Amino acid sequence: MERIECVVIGAGVVGLALARELAMAGREVAILEAEDRFGTGTSSRNSEVIHAGMYYPAGSIKARLCLEGNRSLYAYCQAREIGHRRCGKLIVASGPGQLEALRGIQARGLANGVQDLQWLERDRALAMEPLLECEAALFSPSTGIVDSHGLMQALLRDAEAHGAAAVFRSPVTGGEPAAGGLQLEIGGAEPMRILAGQVFNCAGLQAAAVARAIRGVPGHCVPAVHLAKGNYYSLAGAAPFSRLVYPVPEAAGLGVHLTLDLGGQARFGPDVEWVDAINYDVDPARADGFYAAIRRYWPGLRDDALQPAYAGIRPKLQGPGDANRDFLIQGEAGHGVKGLWNLLGIESPGLTACLSLARMLALQAGLCPV
Ligand SMILES: Cc1cc2nc3c(=O)[nH]c(=O)nc-3n(C[C@H](O)[C@H](O)[C@H](O)COP(=O)(O)OP(=O)(O)OC[C@H]3O[C@@H](n4cnc5c(N)ncnc54)[C@H](O)[C@@H]3O)c2cc1C
């Protein structure tokens, strides 16, 4: 049976960033991807925002990796000429009742080390974005946007240039501990088994199912994953703002915000719709909720200006109404299986944090120099 030093399951942005990190450290790496190309999952169904790091609790993995990831991602995009723009973002309080929550975000940002947040009274915010309506705003200059496809393409190219191999149409269907690592079962047209020294389960929405399919991982060690769908609507015509505009966050999401793509087109979303199964259709009936949410900060939104666009699904470790949970990075200490790493609940800011998460994991696994 073929033996490979490191196997990364999943060619989303996280698996690709990790494969790159490991390959650049001189490790032998295979990426096993169920689909016929990279990035068909959550990594191509998100807001493409490079977050600055003010939303997550101080000391959380999300906060640390978001801050580090923000800097590394800008540097990487510049070095590899990946489309991106440091456009900045405004988080807006829509009435006096939201000022305290906005102050809370500012304080949390400061506690996390986000140094450049600026509090803007209404007049200053409107001077920046004349079509905006708000009581006050928080300006984050280091928030930006990135071409997520270009990013994944560059990560894969780097990984391959350092010897990694991506194998598509290769779903991992199970595995078990074996001498020298883990024996993995791969389905697809030509099912096979391989022996892997270390396995990194970066299967996104399927990561918990993959973890459960590895014999020796106790069922109680793998948390339930709750699916929180986020729907997007696109805007016909010119974008009203030149920066991203976010409301004060809602439970389980950042609120229906305006993001821009690199061509300057505006889209709104994602909302939060708890679902039982993966389905990316956008229900046109949800438009009413979007109009109401957007008009709180952009009263000029015309009737019929929104069209259903696309959806993504967040793999959340918390269910509706539960407190927010951190990323869960599970090594042997978490489940008892040597050489297996499960990445669970990798929702936002997973895109921003892909490089820092990859680095942290490679260090934890002892596979790259400090
Ligand atoms: C609505 C929404 C908006 C978001 N907005 C942002 C944002 O603006 N900024 C930000 O930083 N983050 C954002 N995120 C989070 C970010 O998109 C994710 O954290 C990130 O894309 C996760 O990447 P991943 O590689 O873990 O997962 P995925 O991209 O889902 O990749 C997992 C891969 O594993 C493969 N796979 C699954 N099962 C198997 C198997 N058995 N064998 C082999 N392969 C398998 C899948 O086919 C897939 O290619 C958002 C997420 C959502 C849902």
GROMACS .gro file of C-alpha atoms and ligand atoms in nm:
model
  423
    1MET     CA    1   0.000   0.000   0.000
    2GLU     CA    2   0.127   0.347  -0.088
    3ARG     CA    3   0.244   0.554   0.212
    4ILE     CA    4   0.227   0.933   0.210
    5GLU     CA    5   0.368   1.150   0.485
    6CYS     CA    6   0.076   1.399   0.502
    7VAL     CA    7  -0.275   1.376   0.362
    8VAL     CA    8  -0.500   1.681   0.354
    9ILE     CA    9  -0.869   1.597   0.309
   10GLY     CA   10  -1.051   1.875   0.124
   11ALA     CA   11  -0.936   2.130  -0.134
   12GLY     CA   12  -1.112   2.435   0.009
   13VAL     CA   13  -0.915   2.742   0.109
   14VAL     CA   14  -0.812   2.587   0.441
   15GLY     CA   15  -0.695   2.253   0.299
   16LEU     CA   16  -0.507   2.429   0.018
   17ALA     CA   17  -0.337   2.675   0.254
   18LEU     CA   18  -0.233   2.387   0.478
   19ALA     CA   19  -0.107   2.178   0.186
   20ARG     CA   20   0.102   2.477   0.076
   21GLU     CA   21   0.244   2.531   0.425
   22LEU     CA   22   0.336   2.164   0.464
   23ALA     CA   23   0.480   2.130   0.113
   24MET     CA   24   0.689   2.445   0.159
   25ALA     CA   25   0.825   2.291   0.481
   26GLY     CA   26   0.950   2.001   0.268
   27ARG     CA   27   0.677   1.753   0.358
   28GLU     CA   28   0.531   1.501   0.117
   29VAL     CA   29   0.167   1.604   0.071
   30ALA     CA   30  -0.139   1.467  -0.107
   31ILE     CA   31  -0.466   1.659  -0.114
   32LEU     CA   32  -0.769   1.432  -0.149
   33GLU     CA   33  -1.075   1.614  -0.280
   34ALA     CA   34  -1.417   1.457  -0.332
   35GLU     CA   35  -1.521   1.689  -0.616
   36ASP     CA   36  -1.364   1.728  -0.959
   37ARG     CA   37  -1.198   2.065  -0.879
   38PHE     CA   38  -1.092   2.279  -0.585
   39GLY     CA   39  -1.309   2.526  -0.397
   40THR     CA   40  -1.660   2.408  -0.476
   41GLY     CA   41  -1.768   2.426  -0.108
   42THR     CA   42  -1.794   2.713   0.138
   43SER     CA   43  -1.475   2.872   0.009
   44SER     CA   44  -1.655   2.987  -0.305
   45ARG     CA   45  -1.981   3.072  -0.127
   46ASN     CA   46  -1.896   3.354   0.108
   47SER     CA   47  -1.858   3.733   0.126
   48GLU     CA   48  -1.489   3.734   0.022
   49VAL     CA   49  -1.414   3.979   0.301
   50ILE     CA   50  -1.073   4.006   0.464
   51HIS     CA   51  -1.188   4.063   0.820
   52ALA     CA   52  -0.996   4.280   1.065
   53GLY     CA   53  -1.076   4.085   1.384
   54MET     CA   54  -1.306   4.293   1.607
   55TYR     CA   55  -1.597   4.052   1.642
   56TYR     CA   56  -1.445   3.755   1.825
   57PRO     CA   57  -1.391   3.717   2.199
   58ALA     CA   58  -1.044   3.817   2.318
   59GLY     CA   59  -0.822   3.513   2.354
   60SER     CA   60  -1.023   3.303   2.108
   61ILE     CA   61  -0.856   3.116   1.825
   62LYS     CA   62  -1.077   3.309   1.583
   63ALA     CA   63  -0.954   3.646   1.717
   64ARG     CA   64  -0.586   3.552   1.705
   65LEU     CA   65  -0.597   3.382   1.365
   66CYS     CA   66  -0.809   3.658   1.212
   67LEU     CA   67  -0.564   3.929   1.312
   68GLU     CA   68  -0.260   3.732   1.200
   69GLY     CA   69  -0.443   3.607   0.892
   70ASN     CA   70  -0.547   3.959   0.788
   71ARG     CA   71  -0.183   4.072   0.771
   72SER     CA   72  -0.054   3.754   0.609
   73LEU     CA   73  -0.333   3.752   0.351
   74TYR     CA   74  -0.273   4.111   0.236
   75ALA     CA   75   0.100   4.037   0.208
   76TYR     CA   76   0.035   3.713   0.019
   77CYS     CA   77  -0.215   3.875  -0.219
   78GLN     CA   78   0.034   4.150  -0.295
   79ALA     CA   79   0.325   3.912  -0.347
   80ARG     CA   80   0.125   3.674  -0.567
   81GLU     CA   81  -0.079   3.943  -0.747
   82ILE     CA   82  -0.413   3.805  -0.627
   83GLY     CA   83  -0.705   4.044  -0.675
   84HIS     CA   84  -0.781   4.227  -0.350
   85ARG     CA   85  -0.866   4.575  -0.224
   86ARG     CA   86  -0.824   4.730   0.120
   87CYS     CA   87  -1.153   4.916   0.079
   88GLY     CA   88  -1.239   4.955   0.448
   89LYS     CA   89  -1.572   4.900   0.616
   90LEU     CA   90  -1.828   5.089   0.819
   91ILE     CA   91  -2.026   4.916   1.093
   92VAL     CA   92  -2.333   5.128   1.156
   93ALA     CA   93  -2.563   5.187   1.451
   94SER     CA   94  -2.909   5.247   1.308
   95GLY     CA   95  -3.049   5.417   1.618
   96PRO     CA   96  -2.949   5.525   1.970
   97GLY     CA   97  -3.038   5.176   2.094
   98GLN     CA   98  -2.747   5.027   1.898
   99LEU     CA   99  -2.476   5.265   2.018
  100GLU     CA  100  -2.383   5.050   2.315
  101ALA     CA  101  -2.345   4.743   2.094
  102LEU     CA  102  -2.125   4.944   1.856
  103ARG     CA  103  -1.908   5.064   2.147
  104GLY     CA  104  -1.885   4.699   2.250
  105ILE     CA  105  -1.743   4.605   1.909
  106GLN     CA  106  -1.492   4.888   1.934
  107ALA     CA  107  -1.383   4.771   2.281
  108ARG     CA  108  -1.358   4.411   2.168
  109GLY     CA  109  -1.154   4.516   1.866
  110LEU     CA  110  -0.912   4.708   2.090
  111ALA     CA  111  -0.884   4.411   2.326
  112ASN     CA  112  -0.800   4.191   2.026
  113GLY     CA  113  -0.529   4.431   1.908
  114VAL     CA  114  -0.719   4.597   1.619
  115GLN     CA  115  -0.551   4.936   1.653
  116ASP     CA  116  -0.699   5.131   1.364
  117LEU     CA  117  -1.074   5.142   1.441
  118GLN     CA  118  -1.223   5.492   1.425
  119TRP     CA  119  -1.548   5.605   1.585
  120LEU     CA  120  -1.743   5.831   1.348
  121GLU     CA  121  -2.032   6.052   1.450
  122ARG     CA  122  -2.319   6.063   1.199
  123ASP     CA  123  -2.190   6.366   1.003
  124ARG     CA  124  -1.845   6.221   0.950
  125ALA     CA  125  -1.987   5.886   0.842
  126LEU     CA  126  -2.219   6.059   0.593
  127ALA     CA  127  -1.929   6.267   0.462
  128MET     CA  128  -1.761   5.936   0.371
  129GLU     CA  129  -2.074   5.769   0.235
  130PRO     CA  130  -2.342   6.029   0.151
  131LEU     CA  131  -2.622   5.777   0.086
  132LEU     CA  132  -2.581   5.615   0.427
  133GLU     CA  133  -2.824   5.658   0.716
  134CYS     CA  134  -2.694   5.596   1.067
  135GLU     CA  135  -2.667   5.725   1.422
  136ALA     CA  136  -2.290   5.663   1.433
  137ALA     CA  137  -2.041   5.427   1.272
  138LEU     CA  138  -1.720   5.243   1.340
  139PHE     CA  139  -1.469   5.261   1.054
  140SER     CA  140  -1.232   4.970   1.000
  141PRO     CA  141  -0.967   5.072   0.744
  142SER     CA  142  -0.799   4.730   0.741
  143THR     CA  143  -1.106   4.536   0.627
  144GLY     CA  144  -1.095   4.450   0.259
  145ILE     CA  145  -1.202   4.211  -0.015
  146VAL     CA  146  -1.023   3.931  -0.195
  147ASP     CA  147  -1.075   3.719  -0.505
  148SER     CA  148  -1.126   3.387  -0.329
  149HIS     CA  149  -1.089   3.182  -0.649
  150GLY     CA  150  -0.760   3.356  -0.733
  151LEU     CA  151  -0.643   3.297  -0.378
  152MET     CA  152  -0.716   2.923  -0.393
  153GLN     CA  153  -0.553   2.897  -0.734
  154ALA     CA  154  -0.234   3.060  -0.600
  155LEU     CA  155  -0.231   2.837  -0.291
  156LEU     CA  156  -0.265   2.524  -0.504
  157ARG     CA  157   0.005   2.642  -0.745
  158ASP     CA  158   0.245   2.707  -0.456
  159ALA     CA  159   0.166   2.368  -0.302
  160GLU     CA  160   0.218   2.191  -0.634
  161ALA     CA  161   0.538   2.385  -0.704
  162HIS     CA  162   0.670   2.237  -0.378
  163GLY     CA  163   0.573   1.884  -0.471
  164ALA     CA  164   0.219   1.846  -0.335
  165ALA     CA  165  -0.027   1.645  -0.544
  166ALA     CA  166  -0.399   1.725  -0.562
  167VAL     CA  167  -0.613   1.422  -0.638
  168PHE     CA  168  -0.970   1.505  -0.738
  169ARG     CA  169  -1.281   1.281  -0.740
  170SER     CA  170  -1.131   1.110  -0.434
  171PRO     CA  171  -1.376   1.117  -0.143
  172VAL     CA  172  -1.238   0.982   0.182
  173THR     CA  173  -1.500   0.735   0.303
  174GLY     CA  174  -1.335   0.594   0.615
  175GLY     CA  175  -1.014   0.502   0.785
  176GLU     CA  176  -0.847   0.332   1.079
  177PRO     CA  177  -0.527   0.352   1.279
  178ALA     CA  178  -0.250   0.133   1.140
  179ALA     CA  179   0.121   0.084   1.199
  180GLY     CA  180   0.294   0.402   1.082
  181GLY     CA  181  -0.017   0.618   1.063
  182LEU     CA  182  -0.373   0.593   0.941
  183GLN     CA  183  -0.507   0.375   0.667
  184LEU     CA  184  -0.755   0.578   0.462
  185GLU     CA  185  -1.030   0.443   0.240
  186ILE     CA  186  -1.091   0.642  -0.075
  187GLY     CA  187  -1.406   0.597  -0.283
  188GLY     CA  188  -1.478   0.724  -0.632
  189ALA     CA  189  -1.442   0.542  -0.962
  190GLU     CA  190  -1.132   0.352  -0.850
  191PRO     CA  191  -1.160   0.290  -0.476
  192MET     CA  192  -0.827   0.244  -0.301
  193ARG     CA  193  -0.652   0.255   0.034
  194ILE     CA  194  -0.347   0.456   0.131
  195LEU     CA  195  -0.138   0.482   0.444
  196ALA     CA  196  -0.090   0.835   0.572
  197GLY     CA  197   0.155   0.944   0.840
  198GLN     CA  198  -0.061   1.241   0.940
  199VAL     CA  199  -0.413   1.321   0.822
  200PHE     CA  200  -0.563   1.669   0.825
  201ASN     CA  201  -0.940   1.661   0.797
  202CYS     CA  202  -1.029   1.993   0.628
  203ALA     CA  203  -1.357   1.868   0.481
  204GLY     CA  204  -1.558   2.177   0.578
  205LEU     CA  205  -1.927   2.094   0.608
  206GLN     CA  206  -1.838   1.723   0.598
  207ALA     CA  207  -1.551   1.738   0.849
  208ALA     CA  208  -1.757   1.594   1.135
  209ALA     CA  209  -1.887   1.311   0.915
  210VAL     CA  210  -1.532   1.232   0.800
  211ALA     CA  211  -1.413   1.233   1.165
  212ARG     CA  212  -1.691   0.990   1.260
  213ALA     CA  213  -1.592   0.761   0.971
  214ILE     CA  214  -1.243   0.709   1.118
  215ARG     CA  215  -1.255   0.399   1.336
  216GLY     CA  216  -1.110   0.465   1.680
  217VAL     CA  217  -1.254   0.816   1.706
  218PRO     CA  218  -1.512   0.794   1.987
  219GLY     CA  219  -1.851   0.928   1.872
  220HIS     CA  220  -1.881   1.158   2.173
  221CYS     CA  221  -1.560   1.342   2.072
  222VAL     CA  222  -1.713   1.469   1.750
  223PRO     CA  223  -1.957   1.752   1.814
  224ALA     CA  224  -2.281   1.795   1.620
  225VAL     CA  225  -2.253   2.044   1.336
  226HIS     CA  226  -2.545   2.282   1.277
  227LEU     CA  227  -2.598   2.425   0.932
  228ALA     CA  228  -2.665   2.800   0.916
  229LYS     CA  229  -2.734   2.895   0.557
  230GLY     CA  230  -2.653   3.247   0.444
  231ASN     CA  231  -2.841   3.381   0.141
  232TYR     CA  232  -2.720   3.664  -0.081
  233TYR     CA  233  -2.901   3.906  -0.308
  234SER     CA  234  -2.733   4.110  -0.579
  235LEU     CA  235  -2.815   4.470  -0.658
  236ALA     CA  236  -2.911   4.584  -1.005
  237GLY     CA  237  -2.723   4.901  -1.102
  238ALA     CA  238  -2.441   5.095  -0.942
  239ALA     CA  239  -2.324   5.028  -0.587
  240PRO     CA  240  -2.442   5.300  -0.345
  241PHE     CA  241  -2.125   5.288  -0.132
  242SER     CA  242  -1.753   5.260  -0.196
  243ARG     CA  243  -1.683   5.081   0.133
  244LEU     CA  244  -1.838   4.773   0.286
  245VAL     CA  245  -2.131   4.857   0.514
  246TYR     CA  246  -2.235   4.630   0.801
  247PRO     CA  247  -2.513   4.666   1.056
  248VAL     CA  248  -2.451   4.580   1.420
  249PRO     CA  249  -2.424   4.195   1.421
  250GLU     CA  250  -2.724   3.972   1.480
  251ALA     CA  251  -2.732   3.632   1.651
  252ALA     CA  252  -2.527   3.373   1.453
  253GLY     CA  253  -2.425   3.615   1.177
  254LEU     CA  254  -2.280   3.957   1.106
  255GLY     CA  255  -2.612   4.095   0.981
  256VAL     CA  256  -2.723   4.156   0.621
  257HIS     CA  257  -2.434   4.366   0.500
  258LEU     CA  258  -2.324   4.521   0.176
  259THR     CA  259  -2.011   4.379   0.023
  260LEU     CA  260  -1.851   4.471  -0.303
  261ASP     CA  261  -1.680   4.247  -0.550
  262LEU     CA  262  -1.357   4.354  -0.715
  263GLY     CA  263  -1.556   4.482  -1.013
  264GLY     CA  264  -1.741   4.721  -0.777
  265GLN     CA  265  -2.077   4.539  -0.795
  266ALA     CA  266  -2.273   4.533  -0.470
  267ARG     CA  267  -2.432   4.232  -0.308
  268PHE     CA  268  -2.615   4.197   0.020
  269GLY     CA  269  -2.610   3.915   0.269
  270PRO     CA  270  -2.572   3.673   0.422
  271ASP     CA  271  -2.879   3.631   0.641
  272VAL     CA  272  -2.913   3.337   0.880
  273GLU     CA  273  -3.143   3.046   0.788
  274TRP     CA  274  -3.098   2.730   0.996
  275VAL     CA  275  -3.133   2.427   0.767
  276ASP     CA  276  -3.121   2.048   0.807
  277ALA     CA  277  -2.958   1.966   0.473
  278ILE     CA  278  -2.722   2.127   0.224
  279ASN     CA  279  -2.917   2.313  -0.041
  280TYR     CA  280  -2.789   2.628  -0.208
  281ASP     CA  281  -3.115   2.753  -0.365
  282VAL     CA  282  -3.209   3.106  -0.262
  283ASP     CA  283  -3.578   3.139  -0.176
  284PRO     CA  284  -3.709   3.460  -0.344
  285ALA     CA  285  -3.954   3.495  -0.054
  286ARG     CA  286  -3.666   3.596   0.174
  287ALA     CA  287  -3.632   3.926  -0.018
  288ASP     CA  288  -3.876   4.107   0.214
  289GLY     CA  289  -3.643   4.057   0.509
  290PHE     CA  290  -3.352   4.189   0.303
  291TYR     CA  291  -3.533   4.507   0.196
  292ALA     CA  292  -3.625   4.582   0.558
  293ALA     CA  293  -3.273   4.514   0.692
  294ILE     CA  294  -3.093   4.712   0.419
  295ARG     CA  295  -3.325   5.015   0.435
  296ARG     CA  296  -3.222   5.070   0.797
  297TYR     CA  297  -2.884   5.191   0.668
  298TRP     CA  298  -2.970   5.265   0.303
  299PRO     CA  299  -3.320   5.417   0.282
  300GLY     CA  300  -3.267   5.482  -0.091
  301LEU     CA  301  -3.295   5.113  -0.185
  302ARG     CA  302  -3.556   5.093  -0.461
  303ASP     CA  303  -3.831   4.831  -0.477
  304ASP     CA  304  -3.739   4.541  -0.708
  305ALA     CA  305  -3.366   4.632  -0.706
  306LEU     CA  306  -3.260   4.301  -0.548
  307GLN     CA  307  -3.223   3.964  -0.719
  308PRO     CA  308  -3.157   3.628  -0.550
  309ALA     CA  309  -2.786   3.554  -0.607
  310TYR     CA  310  -2.627   3.261  -0.422
  311ALA     CA  311  -2.597   3.100  -0.080
  312GLY     CA  312  -2.332   2.950   0.144
  313ILE     CA  313  -2.361   2.734   0.454
  314ARG     CA  314  -2.178   2.788   0.782
  315PRO     CA  315  -2.075   2.470   0.968
  316LYS     CA  316  -2.154   2.588   1.320
  317LEU     CA  317  -2.077   2.408   1.643
  318GLN     CA  318  -2.357   2.597   1.815
  319GLY     CA  319  -2.726   2.561   1.738
  320PRO     CA  320  -2.989   2.835   1.718
  321GLY     CA  321  -2.985   3.052   2.029
  322ASP     CA  322  -2.665   2.899   2.172
  323ALA     CA  323  -2.356   3.105   2.258
  324ASN     CA  324  -2.102   3.142   1.977
  325ARG     CA  325  -1.832   2.875   1.965
  326ASP     CA  326  -1.469   2.895   1.860
  327PHE     CA  327  -1.295   2.696   1.584
  328LEU     CA  328  -1.225   2.344   1.712
  329ILE     CA  329  -0.885   2.203   1.615
  330GLN     CA  330  -0.872   1.848   1.740
  331GLY     CA  331  -0.550   1.647   1.757
  332GLU     CA  332  -0.479   1.317   1.929
  333ALA     CA  333  -0.548   1.469   2.273
  334GLY     CA  334  -0.903   1.551   2.159
  335HIS     CA  335  -1.000   1.211   2.016
  336GLY     CA  336  -0.727   0.959   2.090
  337VAL     CA  337  -0.619   0.877   1.735
  338LYS     CA  338  -0.251   0.943   1.663
  339GLY     CA  339  -0.179   1.141   1.350
  340LEU     CA  340  -0.536   1.266   1.294
  341TRP     CA  341  -0.628   1.635   1.298
  342ASN     CA  342  -0.992   1.739   1.270
  343LEU     CA  343  -1.082   2.097   1.182
  344LEU     CA  344  -1.438   2.153   1.296
  345GLY     CA  345  -1.668   2.455   1.287
  346ILE     CA  346  -1.446   2.644   1.040
  347GLU     CA  347  -1.694   2.919   0.964
  348SER     CA  348  -1.608   3.290   0.932
  349PRO     CA  349  -1.332   3.414   0.949
  350GLY     CA  350  -1.194   3.096   0.791
  351LEU     CA  351  -1.112   3.264   0.459
  352THR     CA  352  -0.925   3.551   0.627
  353ALA     CA  353  -0.750   3.309   0.861
  354CYS     CA  354  -0.650   3.043   0.607
  355LEU     CA  355  -0.277   3.122   0.612
  356SER     CA  356  -0.251   3.171   0.988
  357LEU     CA  357  -0.458   2.859   1.055
  358ALA     CA  358  -0.235   2.658   0.824
  359ARG     CA  359   0.076   2.786   0.997
  360MET     CA  360  -0.063   2.717   1.346
  361LEU     CA  361  -0.160   2.363   1.252
  362ALA     CA  362   0.169   2.279   1.082
  363LEU     CA  363   0.350   2.403   1.395
  364GLN     CA  364   0.121   2.208   1.630
  365ALA     CA  365   0.177   1.892   1.428
  366GLY     CA  366   0.553   1.951   1.445
  367LEU     CA  367   0.577   1.954   1.067
  368CYS     CA  368   0.731   2.295   1.002
  369PRO     CA  369   1.017   2.487   1.162
  370VAL     CA  370   0.924   2.755   1.419
  371LIG     C1  371  -2.222   3.269   0.406
  371LIG     C2  372  -2.077   3.270   0.445
  371LIG     C3  373  -2.003   3.389   0.440
  371LIG     C4  374  -1.870   3.389   0.479
  371LIG     N1  375  -1.797   3.505   0.464
  371LIG     C5  376  -1.667   3.506   0.498
  371LIG     C6  377  -1.589   3.622   0.480
  371LIG     O1  378  -1.635   3.722   0.424
  371LIG     N2  379  -1.462   3.622   0.524
  371LIG     C7  380  -1.406   3.513   0.585
  371LIG     O2  381  -1.292   3.521   0.629
  371LIG     N3  382  -1.476   3.397   0.597
  371LIG     C8  383  -1.604   3.391   0.553
  371LIG     N4  384  -1.675   3.276   0.563
  371LIG     C9  385  -1.607   3.155   0.612
  371LIG    C10  386  -1.521   3.090   0.505
  371LIG     O3  387  -1.586   3.090   0.379
  371LIG    C11  388  -1.493   2.945   0.549
  371LIG     O4  389  -1.442   2.946   0.680
  371LIG    C12  390  -1.390   2.878   0.460
  371LIG     O5  391  -1.421   2.892   0.323
  371LIG    C13  392  -1.382   2.730   0.498
  371LIG     O6  393  -1.295   2.665   0.410
  371LIG     P1  394  -1.274   2.510   0.419
  371LIG     O7  395  -1.159   2.480   0.330
  371LIG     O8  396  -1.265   2.471   0.563
  371LIG     O9  397  -1.410   2.445   0.368
  371LIG     P2  398  -1.465   2.421   0.219
  371LIG    O10  399  -1.438   2.535   0.130
  371LIG    O11  400  -1.608   2.381   0.235
  371LIG    O12  401  -1.381   2.299   0.166
  371LIG    C14  402  -1.400   2.168   0.210
  371LIG    C15  403  -1.365   2.075   0.096
  371LIG    O13  404  -1.368   1.939   0.143
  371LIG    C16  405  -1.422   1.860   0.041
  371LIG     N5  406  -1.470   1.736   0.102
  371LIG    C17  407  -1.580   1.718   0.180
  371LIG     N6  408  -1.590   1.589   0.218
  371LIG    C18  409  -1.484   1.524   0.165
  371LIG    C19  410  -1.440   1.390   0.170
  371LIG     N7  411  -1.506   1.297   0.238
  371LIG     N8  412  -1.327   1.356   0.102
  371LIG    C20  413  -1.257   1.450   0.031
  371LIG     N9  414  -1.296   1.579   0.024
  371LIG    C21  415  -1.407   1.617   0.091
  371LIG    C22  416  -1.532   1.946  -0.019
  371LIG    O14  417  -1.569   1.903  -0.148
  371LIG    C23  418  -1.464   2.084  -0.019
  371LIG    O15  419  -1.395   2.107  -0.139
  371LIG    C24  420  -1.808   3.271   0.525
  371LIG    C25  421  -1.882   3.151   0.527
  371LIG    C26  422  -2.014   3.151   0.486
  371LIG    C27  423  -2.091   3.023   0.485
   0.00000   0.00000   0.00000
